[in-house]
Coordinates of C-alpha atoms in Angstrom, one line a residue:
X1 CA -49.5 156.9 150.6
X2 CA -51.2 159.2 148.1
X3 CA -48.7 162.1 146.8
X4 CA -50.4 165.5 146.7
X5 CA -52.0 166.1 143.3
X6 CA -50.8 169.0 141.2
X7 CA -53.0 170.5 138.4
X8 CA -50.8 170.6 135.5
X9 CA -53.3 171.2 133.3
X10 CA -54.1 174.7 135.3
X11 CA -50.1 175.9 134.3
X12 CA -51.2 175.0 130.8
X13 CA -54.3 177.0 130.7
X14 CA -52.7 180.1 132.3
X15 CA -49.8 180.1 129.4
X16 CA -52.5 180.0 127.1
X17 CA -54.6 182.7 128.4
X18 CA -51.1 184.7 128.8
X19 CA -50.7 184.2 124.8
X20 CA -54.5 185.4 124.4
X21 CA -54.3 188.4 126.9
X22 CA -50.7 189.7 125.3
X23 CA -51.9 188.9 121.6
X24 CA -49.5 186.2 120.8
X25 CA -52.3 184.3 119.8
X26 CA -54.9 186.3 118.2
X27 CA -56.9 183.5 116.0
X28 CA -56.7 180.0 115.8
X29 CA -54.8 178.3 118.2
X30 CA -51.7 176.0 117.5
X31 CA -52.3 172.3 117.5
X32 CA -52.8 170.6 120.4
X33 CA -49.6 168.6 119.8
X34 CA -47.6 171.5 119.3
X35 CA -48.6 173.3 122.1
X36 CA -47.5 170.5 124.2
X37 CA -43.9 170.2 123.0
X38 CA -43.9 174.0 123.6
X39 CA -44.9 173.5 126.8
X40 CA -43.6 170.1 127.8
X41 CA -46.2 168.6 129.1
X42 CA -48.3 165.5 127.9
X43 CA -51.1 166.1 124.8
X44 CA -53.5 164.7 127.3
X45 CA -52.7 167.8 129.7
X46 CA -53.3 170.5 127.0
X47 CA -56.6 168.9 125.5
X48 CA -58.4 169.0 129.3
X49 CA -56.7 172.9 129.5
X50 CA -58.2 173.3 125.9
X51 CA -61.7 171.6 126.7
X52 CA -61.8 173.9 130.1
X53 CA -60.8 176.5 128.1
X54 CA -64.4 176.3 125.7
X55 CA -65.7 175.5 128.5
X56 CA -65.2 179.1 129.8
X57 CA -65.5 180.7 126.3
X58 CA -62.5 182.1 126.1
X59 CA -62.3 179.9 123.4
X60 CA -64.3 178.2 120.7
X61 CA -64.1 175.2 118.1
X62 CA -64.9 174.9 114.5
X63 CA -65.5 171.9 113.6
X64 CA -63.1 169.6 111.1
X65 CA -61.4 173.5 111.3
X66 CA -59.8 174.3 114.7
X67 CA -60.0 175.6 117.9
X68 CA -60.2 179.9 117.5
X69 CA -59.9 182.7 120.3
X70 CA -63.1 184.1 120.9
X71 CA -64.3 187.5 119.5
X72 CA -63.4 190.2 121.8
X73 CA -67.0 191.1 121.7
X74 CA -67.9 188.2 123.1
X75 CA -65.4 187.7 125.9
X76 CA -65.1 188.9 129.7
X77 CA -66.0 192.4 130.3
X78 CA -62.5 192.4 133.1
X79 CA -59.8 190.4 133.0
X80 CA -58.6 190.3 136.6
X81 CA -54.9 188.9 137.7
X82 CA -54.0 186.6 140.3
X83 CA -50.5 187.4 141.4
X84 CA -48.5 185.1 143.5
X85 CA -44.7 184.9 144.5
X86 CA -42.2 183.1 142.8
X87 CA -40.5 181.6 146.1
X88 CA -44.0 179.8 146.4
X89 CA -42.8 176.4 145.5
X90 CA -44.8 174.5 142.8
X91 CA -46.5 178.0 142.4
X92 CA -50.4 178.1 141.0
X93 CA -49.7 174.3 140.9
X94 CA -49.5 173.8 144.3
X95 CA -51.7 171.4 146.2
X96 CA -53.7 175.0 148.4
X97 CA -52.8 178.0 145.8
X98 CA -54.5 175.5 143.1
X99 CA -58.1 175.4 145.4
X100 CA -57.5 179.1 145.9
X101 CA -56.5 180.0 142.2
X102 CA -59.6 177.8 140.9
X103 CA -61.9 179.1 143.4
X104 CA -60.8 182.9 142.1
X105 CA -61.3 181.8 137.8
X106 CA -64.6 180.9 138.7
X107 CA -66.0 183.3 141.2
X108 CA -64.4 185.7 138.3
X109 CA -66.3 184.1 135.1
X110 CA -69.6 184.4 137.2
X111 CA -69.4 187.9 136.9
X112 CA -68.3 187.3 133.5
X113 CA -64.9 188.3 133.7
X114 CA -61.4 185.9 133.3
X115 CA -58.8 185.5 135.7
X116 CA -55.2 185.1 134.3
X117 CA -51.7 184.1 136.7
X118 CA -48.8 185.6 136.6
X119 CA -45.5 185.7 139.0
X120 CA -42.5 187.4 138.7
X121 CA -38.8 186.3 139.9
X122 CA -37.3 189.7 139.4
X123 CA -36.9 191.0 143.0
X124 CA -35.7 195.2 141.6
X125 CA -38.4 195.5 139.1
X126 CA -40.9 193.7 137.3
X127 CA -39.9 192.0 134.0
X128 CA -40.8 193.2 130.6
X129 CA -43.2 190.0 130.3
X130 CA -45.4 190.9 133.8
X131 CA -45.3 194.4 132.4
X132 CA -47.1 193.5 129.7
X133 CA -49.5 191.4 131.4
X134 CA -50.3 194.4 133.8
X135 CA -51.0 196.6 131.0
X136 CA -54.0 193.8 129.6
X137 CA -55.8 193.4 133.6
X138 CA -57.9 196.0 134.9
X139 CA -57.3 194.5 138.8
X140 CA -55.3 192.1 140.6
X141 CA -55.6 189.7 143.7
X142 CA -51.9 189.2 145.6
X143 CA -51.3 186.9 147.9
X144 CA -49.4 189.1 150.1
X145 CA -46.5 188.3 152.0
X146 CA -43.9 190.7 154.2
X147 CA -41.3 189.9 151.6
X148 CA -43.3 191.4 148.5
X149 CA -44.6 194.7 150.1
X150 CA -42.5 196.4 147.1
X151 CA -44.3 194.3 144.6
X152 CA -47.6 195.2 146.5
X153 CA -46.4 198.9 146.3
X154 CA -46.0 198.8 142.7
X155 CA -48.8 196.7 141.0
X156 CA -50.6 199.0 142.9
X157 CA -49.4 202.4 141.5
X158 CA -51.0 201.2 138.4
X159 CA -53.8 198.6 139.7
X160 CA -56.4 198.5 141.8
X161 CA -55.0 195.7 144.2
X162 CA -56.8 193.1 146.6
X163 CA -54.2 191.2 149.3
X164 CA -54.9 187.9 150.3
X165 CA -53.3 186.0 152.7
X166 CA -51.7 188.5 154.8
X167 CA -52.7 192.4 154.9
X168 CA -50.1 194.7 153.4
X169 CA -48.4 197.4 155.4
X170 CA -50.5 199.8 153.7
X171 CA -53.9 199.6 154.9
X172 CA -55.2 201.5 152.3
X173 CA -54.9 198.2 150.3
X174 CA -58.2 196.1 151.2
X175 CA -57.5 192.7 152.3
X176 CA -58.9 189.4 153.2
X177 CA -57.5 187.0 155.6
X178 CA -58.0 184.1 157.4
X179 CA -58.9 184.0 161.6
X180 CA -55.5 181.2 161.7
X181 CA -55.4 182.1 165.3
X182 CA -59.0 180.8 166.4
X183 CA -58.5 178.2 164.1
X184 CA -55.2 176.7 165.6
X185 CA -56.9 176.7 169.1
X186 CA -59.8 175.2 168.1
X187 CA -57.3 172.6 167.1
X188 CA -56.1 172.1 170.6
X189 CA -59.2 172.3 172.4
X190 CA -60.3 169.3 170.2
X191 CA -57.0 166.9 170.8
X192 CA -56.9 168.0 174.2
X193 CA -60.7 167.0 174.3
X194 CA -59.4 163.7 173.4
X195 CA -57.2 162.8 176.6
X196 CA -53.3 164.2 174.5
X197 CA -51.8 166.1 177.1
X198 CA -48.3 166.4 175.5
X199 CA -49.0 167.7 172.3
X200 CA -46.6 168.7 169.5
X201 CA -46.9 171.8 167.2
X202 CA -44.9 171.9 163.1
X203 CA -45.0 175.6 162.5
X204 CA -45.3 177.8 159.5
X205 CA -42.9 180.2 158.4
X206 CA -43.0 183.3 161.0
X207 CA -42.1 185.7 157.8
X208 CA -46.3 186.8 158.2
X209 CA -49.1 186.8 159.9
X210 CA -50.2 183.9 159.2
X211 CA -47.1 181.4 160.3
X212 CA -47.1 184.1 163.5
X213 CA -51.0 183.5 164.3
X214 CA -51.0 179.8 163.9
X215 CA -47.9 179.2 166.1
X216 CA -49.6 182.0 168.5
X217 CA -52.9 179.9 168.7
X218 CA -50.9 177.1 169.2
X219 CA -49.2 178.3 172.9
X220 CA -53.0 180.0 174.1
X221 CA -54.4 176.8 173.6
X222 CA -51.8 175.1 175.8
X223 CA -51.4 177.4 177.9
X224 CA -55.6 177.5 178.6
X225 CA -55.7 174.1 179.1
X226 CA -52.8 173.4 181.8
X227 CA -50.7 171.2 178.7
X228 CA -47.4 170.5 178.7
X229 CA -45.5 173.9 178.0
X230 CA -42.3 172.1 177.1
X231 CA -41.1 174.5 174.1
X232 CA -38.9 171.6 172.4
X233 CA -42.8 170.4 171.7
X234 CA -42.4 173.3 168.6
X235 CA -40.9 172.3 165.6
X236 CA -40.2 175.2 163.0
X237 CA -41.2 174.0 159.5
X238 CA -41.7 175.4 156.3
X239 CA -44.9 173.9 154.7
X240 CA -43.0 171.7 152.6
X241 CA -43.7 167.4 153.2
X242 CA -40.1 167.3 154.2
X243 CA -40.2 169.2 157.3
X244 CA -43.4 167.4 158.2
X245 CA -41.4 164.4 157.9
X246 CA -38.5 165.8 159.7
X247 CA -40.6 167.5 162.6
X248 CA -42.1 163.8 162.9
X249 CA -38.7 162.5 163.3
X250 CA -37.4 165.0 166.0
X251 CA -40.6 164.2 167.7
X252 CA -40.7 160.6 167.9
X253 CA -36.9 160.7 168.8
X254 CA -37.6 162.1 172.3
X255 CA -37.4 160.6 175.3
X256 CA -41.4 161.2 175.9
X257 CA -43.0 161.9 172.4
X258 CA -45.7 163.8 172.1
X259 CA -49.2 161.7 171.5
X260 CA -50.0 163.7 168.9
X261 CA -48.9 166.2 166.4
X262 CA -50.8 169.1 165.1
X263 CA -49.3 171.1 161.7
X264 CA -49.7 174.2 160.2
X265 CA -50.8 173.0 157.4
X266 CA -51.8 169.4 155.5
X267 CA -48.6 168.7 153.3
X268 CA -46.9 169.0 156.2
X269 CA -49.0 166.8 158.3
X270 CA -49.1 163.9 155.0
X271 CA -45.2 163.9 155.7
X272 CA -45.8 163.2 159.3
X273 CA -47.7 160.6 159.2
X274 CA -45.4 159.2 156.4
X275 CA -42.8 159.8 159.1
X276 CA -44.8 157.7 161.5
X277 CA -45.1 154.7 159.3
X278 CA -41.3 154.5 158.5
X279 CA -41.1 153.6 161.5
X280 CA -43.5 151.2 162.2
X281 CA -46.4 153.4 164.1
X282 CA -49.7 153.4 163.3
X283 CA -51.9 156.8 162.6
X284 CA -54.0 157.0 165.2
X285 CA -53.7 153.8 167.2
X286 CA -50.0 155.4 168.4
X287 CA -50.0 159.2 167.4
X288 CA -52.7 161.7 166.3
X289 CA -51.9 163.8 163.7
X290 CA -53.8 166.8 162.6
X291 CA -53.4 169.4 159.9
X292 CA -54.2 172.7 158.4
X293 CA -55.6 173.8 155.1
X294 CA -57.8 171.0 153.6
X295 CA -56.5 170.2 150.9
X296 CA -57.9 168.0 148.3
X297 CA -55.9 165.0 149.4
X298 CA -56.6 165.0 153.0
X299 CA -59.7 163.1 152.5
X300 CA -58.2 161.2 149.8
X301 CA -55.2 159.4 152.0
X302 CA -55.9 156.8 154.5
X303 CA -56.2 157.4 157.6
X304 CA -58.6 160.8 156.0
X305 CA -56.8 163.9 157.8
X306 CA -58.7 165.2 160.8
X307 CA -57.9 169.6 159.9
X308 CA -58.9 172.8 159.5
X309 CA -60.8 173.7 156.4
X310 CA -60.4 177.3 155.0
X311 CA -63.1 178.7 153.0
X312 CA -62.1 178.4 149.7
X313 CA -64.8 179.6 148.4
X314 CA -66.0 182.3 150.4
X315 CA -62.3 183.6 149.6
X316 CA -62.5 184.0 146.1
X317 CA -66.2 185.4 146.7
X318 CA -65.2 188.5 149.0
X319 CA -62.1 189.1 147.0
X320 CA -63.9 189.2 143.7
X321 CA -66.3 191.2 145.3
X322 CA -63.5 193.9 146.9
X323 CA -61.9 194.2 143.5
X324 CA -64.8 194.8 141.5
X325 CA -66.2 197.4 144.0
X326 CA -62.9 198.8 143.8
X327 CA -62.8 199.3 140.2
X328 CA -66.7 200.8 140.3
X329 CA -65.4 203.1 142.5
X330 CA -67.8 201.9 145.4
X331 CA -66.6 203.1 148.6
X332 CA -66.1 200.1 151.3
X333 CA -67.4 199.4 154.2
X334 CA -64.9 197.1 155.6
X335 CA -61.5 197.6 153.7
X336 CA -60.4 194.8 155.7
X337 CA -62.5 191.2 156.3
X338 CA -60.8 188.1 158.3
X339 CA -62.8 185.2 157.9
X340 CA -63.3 182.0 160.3
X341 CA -61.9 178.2 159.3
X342 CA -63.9 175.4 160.3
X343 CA -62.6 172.0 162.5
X344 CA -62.9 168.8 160.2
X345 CA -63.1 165.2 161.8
X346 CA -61.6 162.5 159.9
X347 CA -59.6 159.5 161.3
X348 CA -56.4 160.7 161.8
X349 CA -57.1 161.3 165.5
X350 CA -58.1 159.6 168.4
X351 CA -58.8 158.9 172.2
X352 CA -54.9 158.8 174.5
X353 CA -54.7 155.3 175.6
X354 CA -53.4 154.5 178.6
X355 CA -49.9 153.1 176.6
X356 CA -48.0 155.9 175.7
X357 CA -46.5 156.8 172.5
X358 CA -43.1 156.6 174.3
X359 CA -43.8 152.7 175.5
X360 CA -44.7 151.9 172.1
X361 CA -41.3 152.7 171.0
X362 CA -39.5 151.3 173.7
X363 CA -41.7 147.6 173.5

């Protein structure tokens, strides 16, 4: 099975922009060869971060010279900041908060402007490094989460701040979320359209809104359509491919298995299905499995994931947008926006045959 992807070369970038933004490199950059044994990551990684880099004119080569910063003059009229929390595992690299943090650099350079990341694992106060990086951004995007709110509180003290994700506790902060609820039933209507009566759910976390909607969508549906309300049929996951592959394994181990699994998100569902395989199912002859997110690799695997694709796009759009009206000093007229997913058939679903799941396993 294909692994999800991660963009090294996007970590690389970022620490390079960093060194720009906080004037630790304020001419010609190091050699590519160096700057990968101070990063430690392959020569081939920091050339594409390098090229990308031009690319975007943030910097700009010489030839038989080097590779130099750009003029101020010539570079982004804002430099905005995409702040994300630490606990995230694989971080910016991550196979959704890549699509998202790409999606934000180049609605940003559109407009002109660049787009740096930054995190911060200091839970008190912010460390002398992200302090420093605040003082070089006029804005910043968060994705927001319950746990940050005091993060939220004070980027935005000094910042004009844009939430993503989840909407913080003070509405004063515009936001821009996704509709996970509607988009978690519409999941269900369509595998329950499909003849799967007993249908199994891998949550999020419930630490926001959006682990809370999803799971919520999750019992409407069922409930709506008369399915079976067994509450053993939820799983409580984490995102992570090991819960999917745990969740499929607590599933399959019942004396009636579900027919087919919906997740709250894809990485999640790709363990599943790994899950499946182990032991000796086959995706969708057997099970159904559906996901959440759209990741890059959902198409990319085999079967392709049947899920829910969020907006990537139209994300990065609106909350470029918010900031920069923000920072104009526009008044808004809708602080908040929640915008809809859309249903994605691939292969990893089908039509409940007669043979269950559960005789499958016992022949």
């Amino acid at each position: 099975m294909t692994k999800p992807f991660t963009h090294k070369y996007l970590l690389a970038q970022n620490k390079i922009k960093q060194a720009i933004e906080l004037l630790k490199i304020d001419d010609r950059l190091p050699g590519e060869r160096v700057l990968a044994k101070e990063l430690g990551i392959s020569y081939m990684t920091v050339r594409k971060a390098v090229e990308n880099l031009v690319d975007e004119g943030v910097l700009y080569r010489i030839a038989k010279k080097g590779t130099y910063v750009a003029d101020p003059k010539s570079r982004r009229k804002k430099c905005f900041g995409y702040f994300l929390d630490s606990s995230i595992e694989e971080g910016v690299t991550s196979p959704y908060y890549s699509l998202i943090f790409n999606a934000l650099e180049k609605e940003a350079a559109k407009l002109g402007n660049a787009l740096i990341y930054f995190s911060d694992s200091n839970e008190g106060d912010f460390s002398f490094e992200s302090l420093r990086i605040l003082e070089k951004l006029d804005g910043v995007i968060i994705s927001c989460f319950p746990r940050i709110e005091p993060i939220v509180h004070k980027i935005k003290e000094l910042l004009p701040v844009v939430c993503i994700d989840n909407r913080s506790l003070d509405e004063s902060v515009p936001s821009l979320t996704l509709d996970n609820f509607t988009s978690v039933v519409d999941s269900i209507n369509y595998i329950s359209s499909l003849g799967h009566k007993r249908i199994g759910f891998i949550t999020g976390l419930d630490d926001s809104d959006v682990g809370i909607n999803r799971l919520a969508g999750y019992i409407s549906a069922i409930k709506a359509h008369g399915l079976d309300e067994d509450m053993r049929l939820i799983h409580k996951g984490d995102y992570s491919f090991e819960t999917g592959k745990r969740g499929a394994d607590y599933f399959l181990s019942m004396t009636t298995p579900p027919t087919a699994i919906v997740c709250a998100n894809d990485t999640m569902a790709i363990g599943s299905i790994k899950e499946i395989r182990r032991r000796g199912l086959r995706v969708p002859n057997d099970i159904s499995v559906m996901g959440f997110d759209d990741i890059s690799v959902a198409s990319q695997i085999t079967p392709a994931l049947t899920t829910v694709s969020v907006p990537v796009e139209e994300i990065a759009k609106h909350a470029i947008e918010l900031l920069t009206s923000v920072l104009d000093g526009n008044e808004l007229e809708d602080r908040h926006l929640t915008l809809p997913c859309r249903l994605v058939l691939r292969d990893s679903c089908a039509i409940n045959e007669s043979r269950t799941t559960a005789s499958k396993l016992a022949g």
